[in-house]
Short mmCIF file of C-alpha atoms and ligand atoms in Angstrom, two decimals:
data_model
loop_
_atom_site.label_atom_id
_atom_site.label_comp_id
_atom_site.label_asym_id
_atom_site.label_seq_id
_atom_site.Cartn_x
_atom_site.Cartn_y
_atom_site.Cartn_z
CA UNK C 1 -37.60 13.76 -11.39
CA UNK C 2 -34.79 11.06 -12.16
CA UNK C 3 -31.91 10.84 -10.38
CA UNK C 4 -28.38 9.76 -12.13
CA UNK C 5 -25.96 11.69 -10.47
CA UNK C 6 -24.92 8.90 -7.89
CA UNK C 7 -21.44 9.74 -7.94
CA UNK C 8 -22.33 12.58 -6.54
CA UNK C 9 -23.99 11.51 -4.11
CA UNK C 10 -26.65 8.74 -2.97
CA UNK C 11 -29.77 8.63 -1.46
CA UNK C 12 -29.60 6.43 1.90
CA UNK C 13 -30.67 2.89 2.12
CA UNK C 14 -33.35 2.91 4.87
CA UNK C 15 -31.69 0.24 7.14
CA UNK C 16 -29.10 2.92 7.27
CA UNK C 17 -31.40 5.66 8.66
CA UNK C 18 -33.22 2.69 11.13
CA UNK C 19 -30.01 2.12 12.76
CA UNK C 20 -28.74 5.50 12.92
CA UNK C 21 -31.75 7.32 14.62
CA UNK C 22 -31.20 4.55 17.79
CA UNK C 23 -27.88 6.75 18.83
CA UNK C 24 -29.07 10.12 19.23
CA UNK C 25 -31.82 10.32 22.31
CA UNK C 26 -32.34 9.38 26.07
CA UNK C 27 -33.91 6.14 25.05
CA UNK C 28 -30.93 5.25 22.16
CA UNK C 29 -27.31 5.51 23.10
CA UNK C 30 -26.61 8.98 22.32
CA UNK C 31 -22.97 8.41 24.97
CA UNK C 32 -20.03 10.08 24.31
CA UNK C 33 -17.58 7.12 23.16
CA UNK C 34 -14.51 8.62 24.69
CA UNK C 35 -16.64 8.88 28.33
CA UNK C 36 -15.04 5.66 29.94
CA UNK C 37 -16.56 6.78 33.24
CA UNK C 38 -19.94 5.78 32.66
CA UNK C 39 -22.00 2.92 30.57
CA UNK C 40 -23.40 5.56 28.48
CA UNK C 41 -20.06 5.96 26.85
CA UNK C 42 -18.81 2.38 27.20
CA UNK C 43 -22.20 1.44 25.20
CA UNK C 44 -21.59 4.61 22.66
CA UNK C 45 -18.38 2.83 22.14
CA UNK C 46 -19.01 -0.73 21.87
CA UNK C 47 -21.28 0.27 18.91
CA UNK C 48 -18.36 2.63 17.16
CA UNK C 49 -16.15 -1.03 17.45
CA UNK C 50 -19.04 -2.58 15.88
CA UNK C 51 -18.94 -0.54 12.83
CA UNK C 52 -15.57 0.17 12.71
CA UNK C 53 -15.56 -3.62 12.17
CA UNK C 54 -17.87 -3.93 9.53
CA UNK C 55 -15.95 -0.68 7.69
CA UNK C 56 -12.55 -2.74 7.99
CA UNK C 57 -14.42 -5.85 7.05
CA UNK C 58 -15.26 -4.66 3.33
CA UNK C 59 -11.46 -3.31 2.45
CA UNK C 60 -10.29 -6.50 3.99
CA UNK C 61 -8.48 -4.08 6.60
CA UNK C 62 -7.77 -4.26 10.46
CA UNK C 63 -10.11 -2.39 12.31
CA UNK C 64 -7.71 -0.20 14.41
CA UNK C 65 -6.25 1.27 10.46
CA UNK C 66 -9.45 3.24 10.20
CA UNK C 67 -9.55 6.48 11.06
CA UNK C 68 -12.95 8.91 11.15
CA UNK C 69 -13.34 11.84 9.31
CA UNK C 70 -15.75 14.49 8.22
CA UNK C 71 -15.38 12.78 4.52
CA UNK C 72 -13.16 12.21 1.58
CA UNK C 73 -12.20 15.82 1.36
CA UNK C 74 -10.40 15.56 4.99
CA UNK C 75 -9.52 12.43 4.52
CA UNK C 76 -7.57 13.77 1.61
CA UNK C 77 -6.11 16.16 3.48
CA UNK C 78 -5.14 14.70 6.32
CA UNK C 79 -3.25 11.95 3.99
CA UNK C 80 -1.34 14.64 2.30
CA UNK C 81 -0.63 17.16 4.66
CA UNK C 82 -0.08 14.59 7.19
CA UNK C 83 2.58 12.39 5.55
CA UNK C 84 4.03 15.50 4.00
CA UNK C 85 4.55 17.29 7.91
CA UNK C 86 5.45 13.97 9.23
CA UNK C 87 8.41 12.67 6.74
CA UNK C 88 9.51 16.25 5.84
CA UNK C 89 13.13 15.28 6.95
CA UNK C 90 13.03 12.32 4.16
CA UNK C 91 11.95 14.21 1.48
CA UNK C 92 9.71 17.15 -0.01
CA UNK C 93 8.62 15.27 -3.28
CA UNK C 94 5.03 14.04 -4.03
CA UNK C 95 3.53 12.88 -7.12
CA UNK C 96 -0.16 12.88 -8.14
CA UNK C 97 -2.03 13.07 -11.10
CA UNK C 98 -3.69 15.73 -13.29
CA UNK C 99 -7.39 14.11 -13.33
CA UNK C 100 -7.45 13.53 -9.43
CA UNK C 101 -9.75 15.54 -7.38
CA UNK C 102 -9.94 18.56 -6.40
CA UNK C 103 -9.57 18.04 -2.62
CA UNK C 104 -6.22 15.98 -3.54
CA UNK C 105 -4.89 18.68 -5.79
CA UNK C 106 -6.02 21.91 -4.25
CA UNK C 107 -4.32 20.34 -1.27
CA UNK C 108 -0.74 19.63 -3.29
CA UNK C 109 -1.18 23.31 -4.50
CA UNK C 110 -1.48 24.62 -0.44
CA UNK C 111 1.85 22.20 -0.27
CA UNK C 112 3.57 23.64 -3.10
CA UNK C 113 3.13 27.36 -1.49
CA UNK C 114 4.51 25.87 1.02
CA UNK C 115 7.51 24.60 -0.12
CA UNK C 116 7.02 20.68 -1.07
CA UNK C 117 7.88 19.87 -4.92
CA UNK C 118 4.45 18.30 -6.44
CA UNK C 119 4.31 16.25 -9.67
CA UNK C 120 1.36 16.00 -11.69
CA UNK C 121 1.49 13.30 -13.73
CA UNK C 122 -0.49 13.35 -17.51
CA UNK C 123 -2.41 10.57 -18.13
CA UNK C 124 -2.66 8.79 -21.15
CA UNK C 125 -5.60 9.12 -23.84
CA UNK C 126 -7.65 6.73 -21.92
CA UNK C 127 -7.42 7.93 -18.78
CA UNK C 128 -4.75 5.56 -17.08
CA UNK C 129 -1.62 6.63 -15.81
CA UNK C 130 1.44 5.55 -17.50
CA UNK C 131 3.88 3.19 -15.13
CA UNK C 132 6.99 4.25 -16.97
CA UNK C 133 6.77 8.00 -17.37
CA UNK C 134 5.40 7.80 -13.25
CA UNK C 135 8.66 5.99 -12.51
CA UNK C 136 10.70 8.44 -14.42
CA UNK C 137 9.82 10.75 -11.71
CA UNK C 138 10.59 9.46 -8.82
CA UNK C 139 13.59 10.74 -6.90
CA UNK C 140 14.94 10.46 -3.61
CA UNK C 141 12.58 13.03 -2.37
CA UNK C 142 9.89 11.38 -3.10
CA UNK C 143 7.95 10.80 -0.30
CA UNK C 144 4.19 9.86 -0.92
CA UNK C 145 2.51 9.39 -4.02
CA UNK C 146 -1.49 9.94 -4.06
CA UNK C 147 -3.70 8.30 -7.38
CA UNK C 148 -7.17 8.19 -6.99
CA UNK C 149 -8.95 4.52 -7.44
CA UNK C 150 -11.82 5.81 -9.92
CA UNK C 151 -12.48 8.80 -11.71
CA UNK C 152 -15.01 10.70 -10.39
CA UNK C 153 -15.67 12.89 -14.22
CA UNK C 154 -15.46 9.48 -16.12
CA UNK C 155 -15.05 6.33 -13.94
CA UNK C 156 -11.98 5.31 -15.16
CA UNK C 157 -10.26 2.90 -13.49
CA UNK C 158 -6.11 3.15 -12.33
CA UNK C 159 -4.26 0.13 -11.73
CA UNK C 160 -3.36 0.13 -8.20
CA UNK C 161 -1.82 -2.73 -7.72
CA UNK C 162 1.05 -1.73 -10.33
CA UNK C 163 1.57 1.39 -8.93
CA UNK C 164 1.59 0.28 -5.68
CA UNK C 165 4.58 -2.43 -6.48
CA UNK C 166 6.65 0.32 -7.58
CA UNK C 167 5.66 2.49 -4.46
CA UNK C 168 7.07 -0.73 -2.55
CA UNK C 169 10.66 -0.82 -4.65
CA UNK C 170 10.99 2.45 -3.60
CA UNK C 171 10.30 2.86 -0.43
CA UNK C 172 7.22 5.22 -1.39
CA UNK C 173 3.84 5.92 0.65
CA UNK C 174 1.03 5.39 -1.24
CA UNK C 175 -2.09 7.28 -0.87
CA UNK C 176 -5.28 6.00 -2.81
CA UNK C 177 -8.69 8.34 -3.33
CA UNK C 178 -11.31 5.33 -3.31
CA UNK C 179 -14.02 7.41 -3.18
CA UNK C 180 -15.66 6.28 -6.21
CA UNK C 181 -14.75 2.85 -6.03
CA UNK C 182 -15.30 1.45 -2.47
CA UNK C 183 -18.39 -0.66 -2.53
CA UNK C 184 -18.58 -0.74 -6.32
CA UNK C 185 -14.67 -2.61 -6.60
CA UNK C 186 -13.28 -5.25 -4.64
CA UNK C 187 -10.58 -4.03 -2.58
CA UNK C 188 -8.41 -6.04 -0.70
CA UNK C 189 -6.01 -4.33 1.34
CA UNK C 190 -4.17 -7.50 2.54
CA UNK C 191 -3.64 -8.29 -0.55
CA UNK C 192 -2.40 -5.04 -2.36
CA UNK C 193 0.09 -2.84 -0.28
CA UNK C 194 -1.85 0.96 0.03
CA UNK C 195 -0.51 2.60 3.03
CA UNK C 196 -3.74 5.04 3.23
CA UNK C 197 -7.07 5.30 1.30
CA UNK C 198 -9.38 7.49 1.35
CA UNK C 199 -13.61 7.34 1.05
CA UNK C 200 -17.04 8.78 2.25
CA UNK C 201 -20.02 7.05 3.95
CA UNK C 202 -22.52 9.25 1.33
CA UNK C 203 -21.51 7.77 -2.32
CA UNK C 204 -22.02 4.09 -0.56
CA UNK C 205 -25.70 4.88 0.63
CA UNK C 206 -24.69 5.90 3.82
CA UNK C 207 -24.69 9.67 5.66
CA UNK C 208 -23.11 12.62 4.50
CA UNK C 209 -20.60 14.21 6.67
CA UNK C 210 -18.67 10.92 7.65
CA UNK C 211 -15.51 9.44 5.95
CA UNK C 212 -12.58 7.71 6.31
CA UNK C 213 -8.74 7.63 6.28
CA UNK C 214 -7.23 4.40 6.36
CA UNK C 215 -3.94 4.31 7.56
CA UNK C 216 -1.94 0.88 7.33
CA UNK C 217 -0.27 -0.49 10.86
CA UNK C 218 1.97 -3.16 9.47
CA UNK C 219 4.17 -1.68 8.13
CA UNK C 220 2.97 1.29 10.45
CA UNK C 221 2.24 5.04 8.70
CA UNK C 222 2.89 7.77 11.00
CA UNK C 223 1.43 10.71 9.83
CA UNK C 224 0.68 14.45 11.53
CA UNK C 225 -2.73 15.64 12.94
CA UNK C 226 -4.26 18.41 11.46
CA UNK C 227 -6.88 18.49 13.42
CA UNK C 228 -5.51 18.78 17.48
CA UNK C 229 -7.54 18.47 20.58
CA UNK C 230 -8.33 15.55 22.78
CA UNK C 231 -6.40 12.83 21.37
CA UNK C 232 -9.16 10.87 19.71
CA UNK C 233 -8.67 8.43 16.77
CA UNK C 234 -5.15 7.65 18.59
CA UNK C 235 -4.37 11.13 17.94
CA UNK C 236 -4.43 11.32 14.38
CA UNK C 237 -7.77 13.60 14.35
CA UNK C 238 -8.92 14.80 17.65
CA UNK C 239 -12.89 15.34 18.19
CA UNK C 240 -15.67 13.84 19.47
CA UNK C 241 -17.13 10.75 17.15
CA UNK C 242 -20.38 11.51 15.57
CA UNK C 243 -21.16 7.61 16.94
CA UNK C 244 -24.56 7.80 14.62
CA UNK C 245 -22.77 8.95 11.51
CA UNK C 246 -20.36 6.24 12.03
CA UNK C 247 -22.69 3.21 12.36
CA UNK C 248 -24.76 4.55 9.36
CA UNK C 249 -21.46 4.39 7.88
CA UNK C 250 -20.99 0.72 9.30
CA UNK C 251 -24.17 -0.55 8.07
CA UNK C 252 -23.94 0.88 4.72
CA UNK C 253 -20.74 -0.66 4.24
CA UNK C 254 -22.21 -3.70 5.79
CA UNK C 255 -24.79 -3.79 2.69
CA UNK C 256 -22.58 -2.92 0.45
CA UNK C 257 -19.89 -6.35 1.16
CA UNK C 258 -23.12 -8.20 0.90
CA UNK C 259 -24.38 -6.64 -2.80
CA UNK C 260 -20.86 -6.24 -4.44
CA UNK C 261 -21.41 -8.20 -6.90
CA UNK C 262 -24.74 -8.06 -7.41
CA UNK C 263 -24.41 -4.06 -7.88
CA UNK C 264 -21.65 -4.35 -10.18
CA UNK C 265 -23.61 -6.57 -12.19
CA UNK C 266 -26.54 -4.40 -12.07
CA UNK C 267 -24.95 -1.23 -12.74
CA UNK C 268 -22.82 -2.85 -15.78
CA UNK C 269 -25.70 -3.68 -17.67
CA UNK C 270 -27.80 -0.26 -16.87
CA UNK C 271 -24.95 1.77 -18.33
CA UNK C 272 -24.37 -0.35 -21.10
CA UNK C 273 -27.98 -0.34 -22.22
CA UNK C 274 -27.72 3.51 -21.50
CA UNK C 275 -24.65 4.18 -24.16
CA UNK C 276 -26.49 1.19 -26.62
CA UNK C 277 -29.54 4.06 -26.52
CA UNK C 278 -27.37 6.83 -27.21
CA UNK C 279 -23.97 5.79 -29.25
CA UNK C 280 -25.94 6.37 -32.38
CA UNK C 281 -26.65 10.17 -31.99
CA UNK C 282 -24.61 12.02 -34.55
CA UNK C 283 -21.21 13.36 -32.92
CA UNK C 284 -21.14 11.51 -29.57
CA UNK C 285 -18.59 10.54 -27.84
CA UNK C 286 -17.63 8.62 -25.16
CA UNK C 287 -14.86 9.39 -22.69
CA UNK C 288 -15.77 6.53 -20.57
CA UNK C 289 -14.24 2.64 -21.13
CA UNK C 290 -17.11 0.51 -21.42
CA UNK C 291 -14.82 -2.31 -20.41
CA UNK C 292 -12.12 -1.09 -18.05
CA UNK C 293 -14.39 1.46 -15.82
CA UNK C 294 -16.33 1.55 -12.97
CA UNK C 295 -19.67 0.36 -13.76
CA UNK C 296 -21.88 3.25 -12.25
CA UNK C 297 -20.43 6.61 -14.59
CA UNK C 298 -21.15 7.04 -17.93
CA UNK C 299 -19.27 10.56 -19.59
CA UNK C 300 -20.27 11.48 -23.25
CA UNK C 301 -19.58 14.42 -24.96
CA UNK C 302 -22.63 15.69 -27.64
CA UNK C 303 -20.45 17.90 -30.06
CA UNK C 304 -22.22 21.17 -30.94
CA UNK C 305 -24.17 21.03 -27.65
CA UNK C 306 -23.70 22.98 -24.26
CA UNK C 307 -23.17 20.60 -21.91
CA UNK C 308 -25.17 23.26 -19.26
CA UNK C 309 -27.99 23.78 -21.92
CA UNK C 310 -28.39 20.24 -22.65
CA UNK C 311 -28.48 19.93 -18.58
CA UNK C 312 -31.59 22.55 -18.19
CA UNK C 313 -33.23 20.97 -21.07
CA UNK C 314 -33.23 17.77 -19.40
CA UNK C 315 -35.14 19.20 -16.82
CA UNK C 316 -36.60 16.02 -15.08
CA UNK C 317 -33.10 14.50 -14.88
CA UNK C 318 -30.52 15.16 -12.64
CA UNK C 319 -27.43 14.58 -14.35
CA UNK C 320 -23.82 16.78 -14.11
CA UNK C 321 -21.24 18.34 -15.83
CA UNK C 322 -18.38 17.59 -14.76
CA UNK C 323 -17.93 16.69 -11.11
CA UNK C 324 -20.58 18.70 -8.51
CA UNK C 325 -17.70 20.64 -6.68
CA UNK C 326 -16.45 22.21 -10.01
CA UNK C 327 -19.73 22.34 -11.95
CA UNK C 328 -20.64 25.59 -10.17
CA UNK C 329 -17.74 27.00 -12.86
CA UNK C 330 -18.47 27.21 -16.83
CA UNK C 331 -14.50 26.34 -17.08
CA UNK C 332 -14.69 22.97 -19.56
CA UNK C 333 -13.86 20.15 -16.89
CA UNK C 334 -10.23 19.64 -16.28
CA UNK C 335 -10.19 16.35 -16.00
CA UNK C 336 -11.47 15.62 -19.64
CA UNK C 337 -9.11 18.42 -20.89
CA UNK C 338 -6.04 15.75 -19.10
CA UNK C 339 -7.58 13.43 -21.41
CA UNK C 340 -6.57 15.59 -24.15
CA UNK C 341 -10.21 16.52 -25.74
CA UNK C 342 -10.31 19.79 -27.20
CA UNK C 343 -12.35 22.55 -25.53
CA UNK C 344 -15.40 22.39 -27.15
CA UNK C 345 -16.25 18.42 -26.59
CA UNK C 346 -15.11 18.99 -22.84
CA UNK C 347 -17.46 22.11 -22.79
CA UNK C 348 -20.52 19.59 -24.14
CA UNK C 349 -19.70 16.49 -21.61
CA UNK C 350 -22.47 15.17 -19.80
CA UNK C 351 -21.67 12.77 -17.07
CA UNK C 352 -24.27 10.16 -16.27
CA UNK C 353 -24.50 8.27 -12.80
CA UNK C 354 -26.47 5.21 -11.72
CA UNK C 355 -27.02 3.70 -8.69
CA UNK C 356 -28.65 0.64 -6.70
CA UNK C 357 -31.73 2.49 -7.20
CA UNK C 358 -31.87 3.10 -10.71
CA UNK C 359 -34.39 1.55 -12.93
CA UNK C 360 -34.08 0.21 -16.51
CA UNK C 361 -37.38 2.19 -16.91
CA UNK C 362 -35.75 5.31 -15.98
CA UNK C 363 -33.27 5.06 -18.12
CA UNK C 364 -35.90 4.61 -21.15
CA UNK C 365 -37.01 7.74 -20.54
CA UNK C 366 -33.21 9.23 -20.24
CA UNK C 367 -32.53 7.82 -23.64
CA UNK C 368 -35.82 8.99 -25.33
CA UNK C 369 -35.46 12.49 -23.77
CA UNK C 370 -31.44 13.28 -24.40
CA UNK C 371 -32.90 12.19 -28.01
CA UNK C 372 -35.24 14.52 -28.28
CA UNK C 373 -33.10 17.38 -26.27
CA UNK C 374 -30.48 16.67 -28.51
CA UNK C 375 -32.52 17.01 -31.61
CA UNK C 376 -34.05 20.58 -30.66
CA UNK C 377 -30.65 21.95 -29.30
CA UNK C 378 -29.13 21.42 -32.61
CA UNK C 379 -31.71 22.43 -34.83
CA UNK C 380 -31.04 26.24 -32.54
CA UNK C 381 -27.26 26.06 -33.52
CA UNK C 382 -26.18 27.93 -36.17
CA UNK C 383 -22.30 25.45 -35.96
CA UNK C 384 -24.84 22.39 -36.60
CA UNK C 385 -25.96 23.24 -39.98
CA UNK C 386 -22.56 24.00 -40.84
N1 PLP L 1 -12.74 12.25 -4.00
C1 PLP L 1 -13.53 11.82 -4.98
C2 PLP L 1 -12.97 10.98 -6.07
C3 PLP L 1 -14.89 12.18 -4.99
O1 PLP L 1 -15.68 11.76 -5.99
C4 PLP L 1 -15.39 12.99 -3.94
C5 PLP L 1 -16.80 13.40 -3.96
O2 PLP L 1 -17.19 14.37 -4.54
C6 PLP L 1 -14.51 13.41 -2.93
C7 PLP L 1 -13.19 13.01 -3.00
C8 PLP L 1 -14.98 14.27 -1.81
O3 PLP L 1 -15.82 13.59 -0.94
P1 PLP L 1 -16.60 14.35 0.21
O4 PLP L 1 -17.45 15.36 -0.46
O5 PLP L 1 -17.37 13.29 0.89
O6 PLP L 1 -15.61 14.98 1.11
#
């Protein structure tokens, strides 16, 4: 079988696994970082510096702004939930967007039943938020605003940068979801002011089950635990650190400073040659930006097709509907109905996802077999010959 559902999640890089299996028996350093009584723990901890290091190193951040987490998800949450309990006393506003994720918005929903005012903010045709209808609603309340990096659905790309300068004239937090785009952008958070970002060790080639929040020290972000206990992670998310998790983590991010560019370059042209092989089927359509987006998702919509037949007819290929957490639903994926497509070419979206190891081979055979799927599927439809 092929796999293109990378933004999903990845397969790990083997270095990754090497390293990691060295912290978990007698022989490794399987310590418990926070023991400082004993070199067992002082060794378990030297090596959680050592990759918190090379983390910080590829978002150009200082090592003591990252904080470990289960994942994105909790990362999420703890941005929201945290900033929201801490600065309650400035304000109960936040604004967001309609086409973030669902661990982002299913957390401003929890919020809202809880009191706090949430925005969601409609994004243009194309995907990108619009600076002067965002700025329209901020208020004095407004305490945190959370945009995600990269779409998930269809890899579209928000521009930080702007919406972080207007964060700054207001005296905003800014929360960014980088799940999707650490290791495949260039982030620099020295030079562009997010006050926390999330992103997960397994859509960089690294574990599942470890993440990241950053949270910015200069100026400082306080924020509230949700997670209490013994004070770990200077209190902002108590439990003991999963120290092989983290240095998979480490490493992967290691690799991935090292192959930015190469991987952008790589994944550019596979997805590019992938839409050349399909842009001429009748009714397609693309709800990605060839130009603007991230180079590893590629969303088209086949009109007259069932994006979840079209899926089991592909059998060999793993591709998704929609985003994995929401795909277990038939509901048309929210995110392209943001966008403003009508039900039906939401319903028949197909999101394609490449990765470091993807071949151009591979995705021959995608194009030659979504060809043929495509041509069977609508010879069954009774709306096709219409
Ligand atoms: N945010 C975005 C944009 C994602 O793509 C994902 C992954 O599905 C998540 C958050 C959640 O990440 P995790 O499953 O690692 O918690």
């Amino acid at each position: 079988p092929i796999y293109l559902d990378y933004a999903a999640t990845t397969p790990m890089e083997p270095l990754v696994i090497k390293n990691m299996i060295k912290f978990l028996t007698l022989d490794g350093t399987f310590g418990n970082p926070a023991s400082r009584s004993h070199q067992f723990g002082w060794k378990a901890e030297e090596s959680v510096d050592i990759a918190r290091n090379q983390i910080a190193e590829l978002i150009n951040a200082d090592s003591r702004e990252i904080v470990f987490t289960s994942g994105a998800t909790e990362s999420n949450n703890l941005a929201i939930k945290g900033i929201s309990e801490f600065y309650k006393k400035k304000g109960n506003h936040i604004i967001t967007s309609k086409t973030e994720h669902k661990a982002v918005l299913d957390t401003c929903r929890y919020l809202e039943s809880k009191g706090v005012r949430i925005t969601y903010l409609n994004p243009s045709k194309n995907g990108i938020i619009n600076l002067k209808q965002f700025k329209q609603h901020i208020c004095e309340k407004t305490i945190l605003v959370s945009i995600m990096h990269v779409n998930n659905e269809t890899g579209v790309i928000q521009d930080v940068k702007e919406i972080s300068k207007i964060c700054i004239k207001n005296n905003i937090l800014f929360h960014v979801d980088a799940t999707q785009s650490v290791g495949k952008l260039h982030i620099d958070l020295n030079k562009i002011k997010i006050d926390l970002m999330s992103f997960s060790a397994h859509k960089i080639y690294g574990p599942k089950g470890i993440g990241v929040l950053y949270v910015r020290r200069k100026p400082r972000v306080r924020l509230s635990a949700q997670i209490h206990g013994g004070g770990h992670e200077r209190g902002m998310r108590s439990g003991t650190l999963p120290v092989h998790q983290i240095v998979g983590m480490g490493i992967a991010c290691k690799l991935a400073k090292k192959n930015i560019d190469h991987d952008y370059a790589y994944l550019k042209d596979l997805r590019n040659y992938l839409w050349e092989g399909l842009k001429d089927i009748d009714e397609v359509y693309l709800n990605s930006n060839l130009k603007y987006g991230a180079p590893h998702i590629l969303n088209v919509s086949f009109n007259y097709i069932e994006g979840e037949s079209l899926i089991m007819a592909l059998k060999d290929i793993a591709v998704s509907s929609g985003s994995a957490c929401t795909s277990a639903s038939l509901e048309p994926s929210y995110v392209l109905r943001a966008l403003g497509l009508k039900d039906e070419l939401a319903h028949s979206s197909i999101r394609f996802s490449i990765g470091r190891f993807t071949t151009k081979s591979e995705i021959s055979y995608t194009i030659k077999t979504v060809h043929k799927a495509i041509d069977r599927l609508r010879n069954l439809s009774p709306l096709w010959e219409m």
